Short mmCIF file of C-alpha atoms and ligand atoms in Angstrom, two decimals:
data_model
loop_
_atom_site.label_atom_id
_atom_site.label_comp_id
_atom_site.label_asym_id
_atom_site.label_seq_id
_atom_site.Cartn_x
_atom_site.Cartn_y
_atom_site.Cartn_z
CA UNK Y 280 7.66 13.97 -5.57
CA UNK Y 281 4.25 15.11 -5.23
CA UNK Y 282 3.48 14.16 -1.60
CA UNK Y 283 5.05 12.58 1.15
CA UNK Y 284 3.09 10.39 3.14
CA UNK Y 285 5.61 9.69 5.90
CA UNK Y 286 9.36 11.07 7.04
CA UNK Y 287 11.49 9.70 9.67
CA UNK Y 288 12.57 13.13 11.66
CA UNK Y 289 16.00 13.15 13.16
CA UNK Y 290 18.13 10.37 14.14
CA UNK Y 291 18.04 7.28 16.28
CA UNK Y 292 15.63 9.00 19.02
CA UNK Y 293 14.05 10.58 16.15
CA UNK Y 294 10.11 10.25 15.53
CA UNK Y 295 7.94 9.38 12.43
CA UNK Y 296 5.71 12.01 10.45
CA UNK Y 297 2.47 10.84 8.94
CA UNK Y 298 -0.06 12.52 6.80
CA UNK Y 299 -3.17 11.27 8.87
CA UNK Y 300 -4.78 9.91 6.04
CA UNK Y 301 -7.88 9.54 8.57
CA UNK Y 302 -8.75 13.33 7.75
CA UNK Y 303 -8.06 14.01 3.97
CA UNK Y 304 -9.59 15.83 1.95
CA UNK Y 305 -11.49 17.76 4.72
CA UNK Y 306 -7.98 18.69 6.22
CA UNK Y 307 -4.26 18.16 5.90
CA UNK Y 308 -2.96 17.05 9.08
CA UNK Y 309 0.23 15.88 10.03
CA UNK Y 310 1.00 13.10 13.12
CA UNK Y 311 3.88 12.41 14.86
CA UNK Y 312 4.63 8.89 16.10
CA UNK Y 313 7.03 8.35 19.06
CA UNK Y 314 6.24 5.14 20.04
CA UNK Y 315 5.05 2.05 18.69
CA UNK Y 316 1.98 2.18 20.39
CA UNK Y 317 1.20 5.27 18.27
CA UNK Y 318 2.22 3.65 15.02
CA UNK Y 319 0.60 0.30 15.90
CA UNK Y 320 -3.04 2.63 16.30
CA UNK Y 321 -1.90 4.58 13.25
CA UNK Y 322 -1.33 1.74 11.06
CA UNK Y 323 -4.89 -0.23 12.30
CA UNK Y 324 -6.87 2.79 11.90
CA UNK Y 325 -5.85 3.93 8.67
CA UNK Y 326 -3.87 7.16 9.46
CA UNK Y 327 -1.27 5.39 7.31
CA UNK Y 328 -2.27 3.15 4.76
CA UNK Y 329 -1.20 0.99 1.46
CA UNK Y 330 0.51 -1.68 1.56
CA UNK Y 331 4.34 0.39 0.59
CA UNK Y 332 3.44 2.59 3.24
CA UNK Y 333 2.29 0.47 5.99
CA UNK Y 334 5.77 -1.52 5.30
CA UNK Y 335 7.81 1.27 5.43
CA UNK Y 336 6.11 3.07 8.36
CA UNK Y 337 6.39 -0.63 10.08
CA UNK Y 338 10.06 -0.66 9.63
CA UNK Y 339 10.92 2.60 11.31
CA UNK Y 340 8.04 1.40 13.58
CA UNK Y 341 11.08 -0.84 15.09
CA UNK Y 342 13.91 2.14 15.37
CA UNK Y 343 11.00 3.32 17.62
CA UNK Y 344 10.68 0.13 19.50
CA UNK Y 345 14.64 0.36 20.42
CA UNK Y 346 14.33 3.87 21.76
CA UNK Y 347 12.88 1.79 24.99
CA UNK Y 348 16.39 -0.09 25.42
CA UNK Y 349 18.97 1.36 27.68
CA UNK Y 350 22.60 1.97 27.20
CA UNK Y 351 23.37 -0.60 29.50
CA UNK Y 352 21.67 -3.48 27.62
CA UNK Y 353 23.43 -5.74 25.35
CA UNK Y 354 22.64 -6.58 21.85
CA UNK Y 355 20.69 -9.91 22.62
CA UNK Y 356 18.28 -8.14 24.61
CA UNK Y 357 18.07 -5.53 21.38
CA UNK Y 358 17.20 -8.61 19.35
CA UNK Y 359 14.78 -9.61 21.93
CA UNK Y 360 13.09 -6.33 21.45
CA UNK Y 361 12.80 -6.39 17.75
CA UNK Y 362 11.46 -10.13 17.45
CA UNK Y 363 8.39 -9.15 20.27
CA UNK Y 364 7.75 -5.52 18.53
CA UNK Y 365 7.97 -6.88 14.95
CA UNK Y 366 5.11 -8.85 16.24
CA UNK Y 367 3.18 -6.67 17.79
CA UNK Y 368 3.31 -4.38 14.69
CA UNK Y 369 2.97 -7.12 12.39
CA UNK Y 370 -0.63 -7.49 14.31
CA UNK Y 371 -1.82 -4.47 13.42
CA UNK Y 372 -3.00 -5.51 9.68
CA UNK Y 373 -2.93 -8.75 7.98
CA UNK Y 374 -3.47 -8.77 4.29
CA UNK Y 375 -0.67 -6.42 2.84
CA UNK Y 376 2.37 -8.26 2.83
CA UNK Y 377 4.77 -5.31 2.62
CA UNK Y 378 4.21 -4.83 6.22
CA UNK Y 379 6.22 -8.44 7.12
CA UNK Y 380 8.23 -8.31 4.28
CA UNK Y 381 9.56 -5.05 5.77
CA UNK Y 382 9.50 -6.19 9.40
CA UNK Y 383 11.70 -9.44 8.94
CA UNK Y 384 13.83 -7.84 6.57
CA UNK Y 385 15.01 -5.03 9.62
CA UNK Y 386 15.06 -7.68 11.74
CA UNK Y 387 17.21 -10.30 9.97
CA UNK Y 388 19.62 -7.68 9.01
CA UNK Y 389 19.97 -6.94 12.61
CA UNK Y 390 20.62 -10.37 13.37
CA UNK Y 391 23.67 -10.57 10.83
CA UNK Y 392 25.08 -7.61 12.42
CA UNK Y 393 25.00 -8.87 15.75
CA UNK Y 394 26.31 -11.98 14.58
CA UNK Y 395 28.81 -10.54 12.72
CA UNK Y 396 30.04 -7.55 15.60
CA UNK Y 397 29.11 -9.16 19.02
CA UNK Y 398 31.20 -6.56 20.41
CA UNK Y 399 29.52 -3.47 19.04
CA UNK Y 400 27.50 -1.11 21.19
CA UNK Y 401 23.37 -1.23 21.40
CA UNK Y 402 23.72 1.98 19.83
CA UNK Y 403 25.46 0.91 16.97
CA UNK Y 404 23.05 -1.70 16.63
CA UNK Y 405 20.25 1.09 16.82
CA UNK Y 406 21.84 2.99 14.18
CA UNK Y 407 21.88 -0.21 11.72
CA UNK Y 408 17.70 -0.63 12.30
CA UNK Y 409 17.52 3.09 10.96
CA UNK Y 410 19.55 2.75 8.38
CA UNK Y 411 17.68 -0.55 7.25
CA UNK Y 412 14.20 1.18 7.48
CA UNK Y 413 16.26 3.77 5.92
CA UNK Y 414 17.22 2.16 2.86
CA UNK Y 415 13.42 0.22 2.54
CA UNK Y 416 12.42 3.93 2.58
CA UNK Y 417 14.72 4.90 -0.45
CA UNK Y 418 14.37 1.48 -2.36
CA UNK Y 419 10.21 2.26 -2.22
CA UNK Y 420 10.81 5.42 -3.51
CA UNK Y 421 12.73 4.00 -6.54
CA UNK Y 422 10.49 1.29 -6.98
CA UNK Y 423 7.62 3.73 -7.67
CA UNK Y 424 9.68 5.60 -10.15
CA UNK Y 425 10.40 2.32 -11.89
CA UNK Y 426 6.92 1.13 -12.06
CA UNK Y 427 5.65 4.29 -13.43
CA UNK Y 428 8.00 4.13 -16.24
CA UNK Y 429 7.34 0.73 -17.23
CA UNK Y 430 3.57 1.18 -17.28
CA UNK Y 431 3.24 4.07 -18.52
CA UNK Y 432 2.70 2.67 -22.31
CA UNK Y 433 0.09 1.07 -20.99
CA UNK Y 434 -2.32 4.75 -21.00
CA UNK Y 435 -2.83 5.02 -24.23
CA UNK Y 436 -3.68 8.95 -25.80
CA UNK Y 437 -6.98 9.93 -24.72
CA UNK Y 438 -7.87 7.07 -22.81
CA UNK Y 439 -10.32 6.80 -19.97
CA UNK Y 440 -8.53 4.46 -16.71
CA UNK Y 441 -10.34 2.98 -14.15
CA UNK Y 442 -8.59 2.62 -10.70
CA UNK Y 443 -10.10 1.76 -7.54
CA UNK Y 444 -8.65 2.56 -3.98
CA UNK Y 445 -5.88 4.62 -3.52
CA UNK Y 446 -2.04 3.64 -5.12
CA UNK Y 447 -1.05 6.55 -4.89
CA UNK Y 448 1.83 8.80 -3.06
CA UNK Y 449 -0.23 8.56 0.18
CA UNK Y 450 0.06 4.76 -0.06
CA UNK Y 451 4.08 4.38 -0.35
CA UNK Y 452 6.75 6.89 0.08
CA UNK Y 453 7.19 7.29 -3.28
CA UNK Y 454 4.79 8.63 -5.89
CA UNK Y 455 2.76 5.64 -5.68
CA UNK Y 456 2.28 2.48 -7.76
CA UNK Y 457 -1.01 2.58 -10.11
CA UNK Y 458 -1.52 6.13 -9.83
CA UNK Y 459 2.85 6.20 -10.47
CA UNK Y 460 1.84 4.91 -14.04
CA UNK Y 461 -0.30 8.31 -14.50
CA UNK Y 462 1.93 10.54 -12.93
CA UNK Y 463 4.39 9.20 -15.45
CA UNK Y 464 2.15 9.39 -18.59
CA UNK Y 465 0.68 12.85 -17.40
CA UNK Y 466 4.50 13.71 -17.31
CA UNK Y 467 5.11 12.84 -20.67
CA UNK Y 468 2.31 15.47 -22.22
CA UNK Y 469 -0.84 12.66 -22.82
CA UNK Y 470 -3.80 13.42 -22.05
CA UNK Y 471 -6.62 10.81 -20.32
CA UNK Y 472 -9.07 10.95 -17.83
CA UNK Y 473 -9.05 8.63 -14.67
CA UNK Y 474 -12.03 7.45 -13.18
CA UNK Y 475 -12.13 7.07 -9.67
CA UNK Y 476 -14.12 4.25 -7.79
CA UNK Y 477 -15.10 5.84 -4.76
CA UNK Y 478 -14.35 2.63 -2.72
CA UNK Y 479 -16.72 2.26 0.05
CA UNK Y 480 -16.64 1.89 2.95
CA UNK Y 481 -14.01 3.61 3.92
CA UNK Y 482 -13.44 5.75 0.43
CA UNK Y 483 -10.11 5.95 -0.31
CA UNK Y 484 -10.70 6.93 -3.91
CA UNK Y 485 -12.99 9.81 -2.97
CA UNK Y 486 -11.34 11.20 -0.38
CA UNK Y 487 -7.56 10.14 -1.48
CA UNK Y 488 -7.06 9.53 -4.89
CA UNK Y 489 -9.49 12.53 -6.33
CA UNK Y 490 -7.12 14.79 -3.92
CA UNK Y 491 -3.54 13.41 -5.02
CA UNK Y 492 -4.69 13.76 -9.09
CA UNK Y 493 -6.28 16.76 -8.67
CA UNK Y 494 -3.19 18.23 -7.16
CA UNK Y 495 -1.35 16.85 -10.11
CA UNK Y 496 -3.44 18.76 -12.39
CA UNK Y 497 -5.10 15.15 -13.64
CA UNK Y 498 -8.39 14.80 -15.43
CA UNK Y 499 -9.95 12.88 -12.33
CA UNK Y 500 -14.25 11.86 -12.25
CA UNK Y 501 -15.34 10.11 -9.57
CA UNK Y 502 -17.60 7.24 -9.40
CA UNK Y 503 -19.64 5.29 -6.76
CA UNK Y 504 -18.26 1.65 -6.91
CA UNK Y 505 -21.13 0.38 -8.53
CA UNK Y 506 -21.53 2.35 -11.64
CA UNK Y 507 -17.90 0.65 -13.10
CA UNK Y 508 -20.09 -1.75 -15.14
CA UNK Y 509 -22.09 1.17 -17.20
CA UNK Y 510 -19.17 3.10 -18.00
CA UNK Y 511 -17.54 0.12 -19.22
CA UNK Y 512 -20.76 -0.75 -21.44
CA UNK Y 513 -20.45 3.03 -22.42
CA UNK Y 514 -16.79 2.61 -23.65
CA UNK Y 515 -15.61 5.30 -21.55
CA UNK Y 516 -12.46 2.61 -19.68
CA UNK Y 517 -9.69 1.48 -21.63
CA UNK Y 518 -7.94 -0.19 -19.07
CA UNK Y 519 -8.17 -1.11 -15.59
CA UNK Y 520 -5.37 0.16 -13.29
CA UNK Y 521 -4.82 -0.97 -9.74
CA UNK Y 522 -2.35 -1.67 -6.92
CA UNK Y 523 -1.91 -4.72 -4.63
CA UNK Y 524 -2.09 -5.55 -1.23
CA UNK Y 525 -0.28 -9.65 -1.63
CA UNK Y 526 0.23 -11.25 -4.63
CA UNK Y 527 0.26 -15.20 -4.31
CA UNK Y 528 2.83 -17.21 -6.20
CA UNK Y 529 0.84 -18.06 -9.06
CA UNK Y 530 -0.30 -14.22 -9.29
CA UNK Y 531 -3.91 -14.29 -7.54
CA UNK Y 532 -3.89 -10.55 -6.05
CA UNK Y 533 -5.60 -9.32 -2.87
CA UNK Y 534 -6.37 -5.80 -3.80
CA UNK Y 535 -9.24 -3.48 -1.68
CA UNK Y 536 -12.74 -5.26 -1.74
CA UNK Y 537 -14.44 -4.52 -5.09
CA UNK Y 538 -10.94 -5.16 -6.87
CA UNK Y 539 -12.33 -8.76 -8.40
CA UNK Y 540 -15.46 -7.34 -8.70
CA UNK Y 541 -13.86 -5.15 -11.64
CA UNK Y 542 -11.36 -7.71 -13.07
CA UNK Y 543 -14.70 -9.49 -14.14
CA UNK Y 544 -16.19 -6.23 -15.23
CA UNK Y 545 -13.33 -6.25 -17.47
CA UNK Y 546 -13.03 -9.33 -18.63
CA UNK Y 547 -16.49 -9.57 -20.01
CA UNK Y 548 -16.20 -5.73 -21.97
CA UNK Y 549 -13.03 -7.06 -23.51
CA UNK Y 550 -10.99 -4.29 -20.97
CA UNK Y 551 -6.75 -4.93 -20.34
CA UNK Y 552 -6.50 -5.39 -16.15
CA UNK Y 553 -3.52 -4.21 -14.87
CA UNK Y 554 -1.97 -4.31 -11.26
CA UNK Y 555 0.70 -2.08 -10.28
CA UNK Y 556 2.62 -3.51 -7.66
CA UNK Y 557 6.57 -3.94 -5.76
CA UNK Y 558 8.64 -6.79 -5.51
CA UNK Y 559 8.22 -6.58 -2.12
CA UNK Y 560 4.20 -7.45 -2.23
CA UNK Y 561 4.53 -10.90 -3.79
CA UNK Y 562 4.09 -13.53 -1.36
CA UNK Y 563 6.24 -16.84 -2.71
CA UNK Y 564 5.46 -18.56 0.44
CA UNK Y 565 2.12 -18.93 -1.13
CA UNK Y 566 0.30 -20.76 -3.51
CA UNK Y 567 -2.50 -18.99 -4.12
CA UNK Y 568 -5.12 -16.03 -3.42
CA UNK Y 569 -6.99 -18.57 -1.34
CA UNK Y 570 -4.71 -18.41 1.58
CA UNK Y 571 -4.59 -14.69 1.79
CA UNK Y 572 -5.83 -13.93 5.06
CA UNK Y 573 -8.29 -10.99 4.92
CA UNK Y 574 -8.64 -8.52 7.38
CA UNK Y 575 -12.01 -8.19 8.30
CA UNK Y 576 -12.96 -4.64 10.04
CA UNK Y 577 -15.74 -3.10 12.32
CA UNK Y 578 -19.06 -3.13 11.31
CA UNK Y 579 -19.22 0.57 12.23
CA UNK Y 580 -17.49 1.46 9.07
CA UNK Y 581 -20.59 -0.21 6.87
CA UNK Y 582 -23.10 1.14 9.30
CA UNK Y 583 -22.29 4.90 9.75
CA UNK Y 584 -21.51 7.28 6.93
CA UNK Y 585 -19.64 9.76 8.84
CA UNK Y 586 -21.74 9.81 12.07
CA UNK Y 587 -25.16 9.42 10.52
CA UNK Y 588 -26.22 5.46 10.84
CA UNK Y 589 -27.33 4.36 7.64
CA UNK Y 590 -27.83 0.03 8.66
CA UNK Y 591 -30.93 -0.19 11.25
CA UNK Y 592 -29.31 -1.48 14.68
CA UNK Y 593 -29.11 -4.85 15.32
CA UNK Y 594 -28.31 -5.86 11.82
CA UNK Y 595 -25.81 -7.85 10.63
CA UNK Y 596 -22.69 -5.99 9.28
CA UNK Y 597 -19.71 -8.29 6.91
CA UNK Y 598 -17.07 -5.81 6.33
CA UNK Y 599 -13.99 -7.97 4.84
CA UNK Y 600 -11.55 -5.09 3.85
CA UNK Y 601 -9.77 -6.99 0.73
CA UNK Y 602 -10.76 -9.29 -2.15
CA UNK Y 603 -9.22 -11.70 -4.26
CA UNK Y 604 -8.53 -11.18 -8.28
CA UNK Y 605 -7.93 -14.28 -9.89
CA UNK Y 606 -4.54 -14.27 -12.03
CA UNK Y 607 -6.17 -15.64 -15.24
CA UNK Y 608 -8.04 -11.82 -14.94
CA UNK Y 609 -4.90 -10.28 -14.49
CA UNK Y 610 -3.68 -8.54 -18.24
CA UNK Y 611 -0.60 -8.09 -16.58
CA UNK Y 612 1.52 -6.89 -13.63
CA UNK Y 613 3.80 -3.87 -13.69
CA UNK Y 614 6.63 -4.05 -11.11
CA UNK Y 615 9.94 -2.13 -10.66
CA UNK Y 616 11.63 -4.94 -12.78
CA UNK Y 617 9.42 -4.85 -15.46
CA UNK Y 618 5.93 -6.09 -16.64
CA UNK Y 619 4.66 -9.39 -16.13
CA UNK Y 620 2.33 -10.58 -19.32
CA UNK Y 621 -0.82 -12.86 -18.24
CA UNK Y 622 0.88 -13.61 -15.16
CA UNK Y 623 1.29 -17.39 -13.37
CA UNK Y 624 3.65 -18.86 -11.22
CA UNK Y 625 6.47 -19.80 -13.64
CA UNK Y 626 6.07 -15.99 -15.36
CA UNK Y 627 5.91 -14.83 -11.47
CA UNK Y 628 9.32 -17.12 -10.23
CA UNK Y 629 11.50 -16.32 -13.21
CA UNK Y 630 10.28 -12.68 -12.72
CA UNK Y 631 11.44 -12.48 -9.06
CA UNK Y 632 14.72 -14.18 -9.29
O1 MRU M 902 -7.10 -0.56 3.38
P1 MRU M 902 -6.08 0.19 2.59
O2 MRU M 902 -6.48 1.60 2.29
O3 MRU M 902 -4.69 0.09 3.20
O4 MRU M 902 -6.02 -0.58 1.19
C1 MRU M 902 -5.07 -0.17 0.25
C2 MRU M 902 -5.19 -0.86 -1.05
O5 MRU M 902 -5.98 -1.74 -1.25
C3 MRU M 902 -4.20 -0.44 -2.12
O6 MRU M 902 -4.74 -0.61 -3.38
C4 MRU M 902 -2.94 -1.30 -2.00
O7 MRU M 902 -2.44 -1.31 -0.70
C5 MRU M 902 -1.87 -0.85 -2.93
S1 MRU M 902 -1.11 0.65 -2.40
C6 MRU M 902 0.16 1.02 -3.46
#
């Protein structure tokens, strides 16, 4: 693996490492969260990000929540604990649905153990939350692997791939999910470029996904957000490559703003869409991408780049933080299991089960 985004150091009282995504490329700096205050602040503000990432951090985010109980509690009030801080953490973003998926998977598991051993100590039951967030951490790593593999006949020799955002290492503990599918094909001796949107506001693709491919020795450009369309005319993208935030049951995708934005682009220059994405980000429970919620963030990040204000004062600012890419777009979807071909809800169900 390339780079590791986040490690859970020591044991139960352990603490969680973070690159602090906040700061790349200007500096690589590394943040320790012992409490899930921290994480809660980490998660909302970025220092962690993606939606792997966010699920996995959120996970250990609740061996850090028992580290408040003491010896002397029981196991119901350890429940108690985990229900109010898978909450609280589950607050922190809305959109990427690793981050609940994770969070009620540690928590129901906990529930079967205590149902199963009402006896046991809280430490014991402190000890099964690790190795839950534990195993979500090892599972994501093998999920990446799997997804590069089965995309990676999708870059063809030579070929020019437009991804936008950052699917990369720093946004799963893995090797990422998009950017897993070049890691694999740069792996196996071809040679293409990637183009990287630079993904305002907040530039994720600038800042994070020039660093990781450059650092993999990767033929990486990159591109304001808005010059997609000429390349395209130019013939310089052969495909479209991009992660997910929630899929919807009949494949609608929320994906960083400016995602749909492309799948269009593509559509109309005759360009294969792909989304590279876990299990663990389709959302069943829904129908479709138009009951995604999405997060909508400060107007600060629109109005300042870095600390120079480039919006007058006193205008208005929309900053939503995702978009919606309509499955019919969608070429096809790569997961861990395999690929998905023009993806809708029967393709999606039979898929997943
Ligand atoms: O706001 P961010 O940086 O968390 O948004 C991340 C994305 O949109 C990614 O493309 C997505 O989470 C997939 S990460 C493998």
């Amino acid at each position: 693996m390339i780079i590791q985004a986040l490690k859970w150091i020591g044991g139960t009282d352990g603490f969680l490492e973070l690159i602090d995504q906040r700061r790349l490329p200007a500096e690589f700096v590394k943040l320790q969260c012992r409490d899930t205050e921290a994480l809660f602040e980490a998660i909302k503000t970025l220092a962690v990000r993606g939606a792997p990432a966010i699920g996995v951090s959120a996970a250990y985010g609740l061996v850090l929540a028992m580290q408040k109980l003491n010896p002397s509690d029981g196991l119901e009030q350890g429940l108690k604990v985990l229900a109010k801080s898978s909450q609280y953490l589950a607050s922190a973003r809305p959109t990427a649905a690793n981050l609940f998926w994770a969070l009620e998977r540690v928590r129901r598991n906990a529930e079967e153990f205590v149902a199963g051993q009402p006896e046991a100590t809280v430490q014991k039951l402190r000890e099964v939350v690790l190795a839950e967030a534990n195993a979500i951490y090892r599972e994501d790593v093998d999920m990446c692997r799997r997804i590069g593999q089965n995309g990676e006949r999708f870059i063809k020799e030579d070929a020019g791939i437009l991804t936008h955002c950052n699917a990369g290492a720093l946004a799963t503990a893995g090797e990422g999910t998009a950017l897993s599918v070049m890691f694999e094909a740069h792996k196996n001796g071809k040679k293409f470029r990637v183009y990287a949107d630079e993904t305002r506001p907040l530039l994720q693709g600038a800042r994070l996904t020039a660093w990781e491919l450059k650092q993999a020795e990767i033929d990486v450009t990159v591109i304001c957000d808005n010059m997609a369309a000429y390349l395209m005319k130019q013939g310089r993208v052969d495909a479209v490559i991009t992660g997910a935030d929630r899929i919807a049951a009949n494949g609608d995708t929320a994906n960083k703003i400016g995602t749909y934005s492309l799948s269009i682009l593509a559509r109309e220059h005759g360009i294969p869409f792909y989304i590279a994405a876990p299990s663990s980000t389709f959302d069943l429970s829904i129908k479709s991408g138009a009951e995604i919620p999405i997060e909508q963030r400060s107007a600060d990040e629109v109005a300042f780049f870095g600390d120079i204000r480039t919006v007058p004062e006193g205008v208005d600012i929309y900053n939503p933080a995702f978009d919606i890419t309509e499955a019919r777009d969608i070429t096809a979807i790569i997961t861990e299991r395999g690929v998905i071909e023009k993806p809708n809800a029967g393709s999606i169900s039979g898929h997943l089960r």
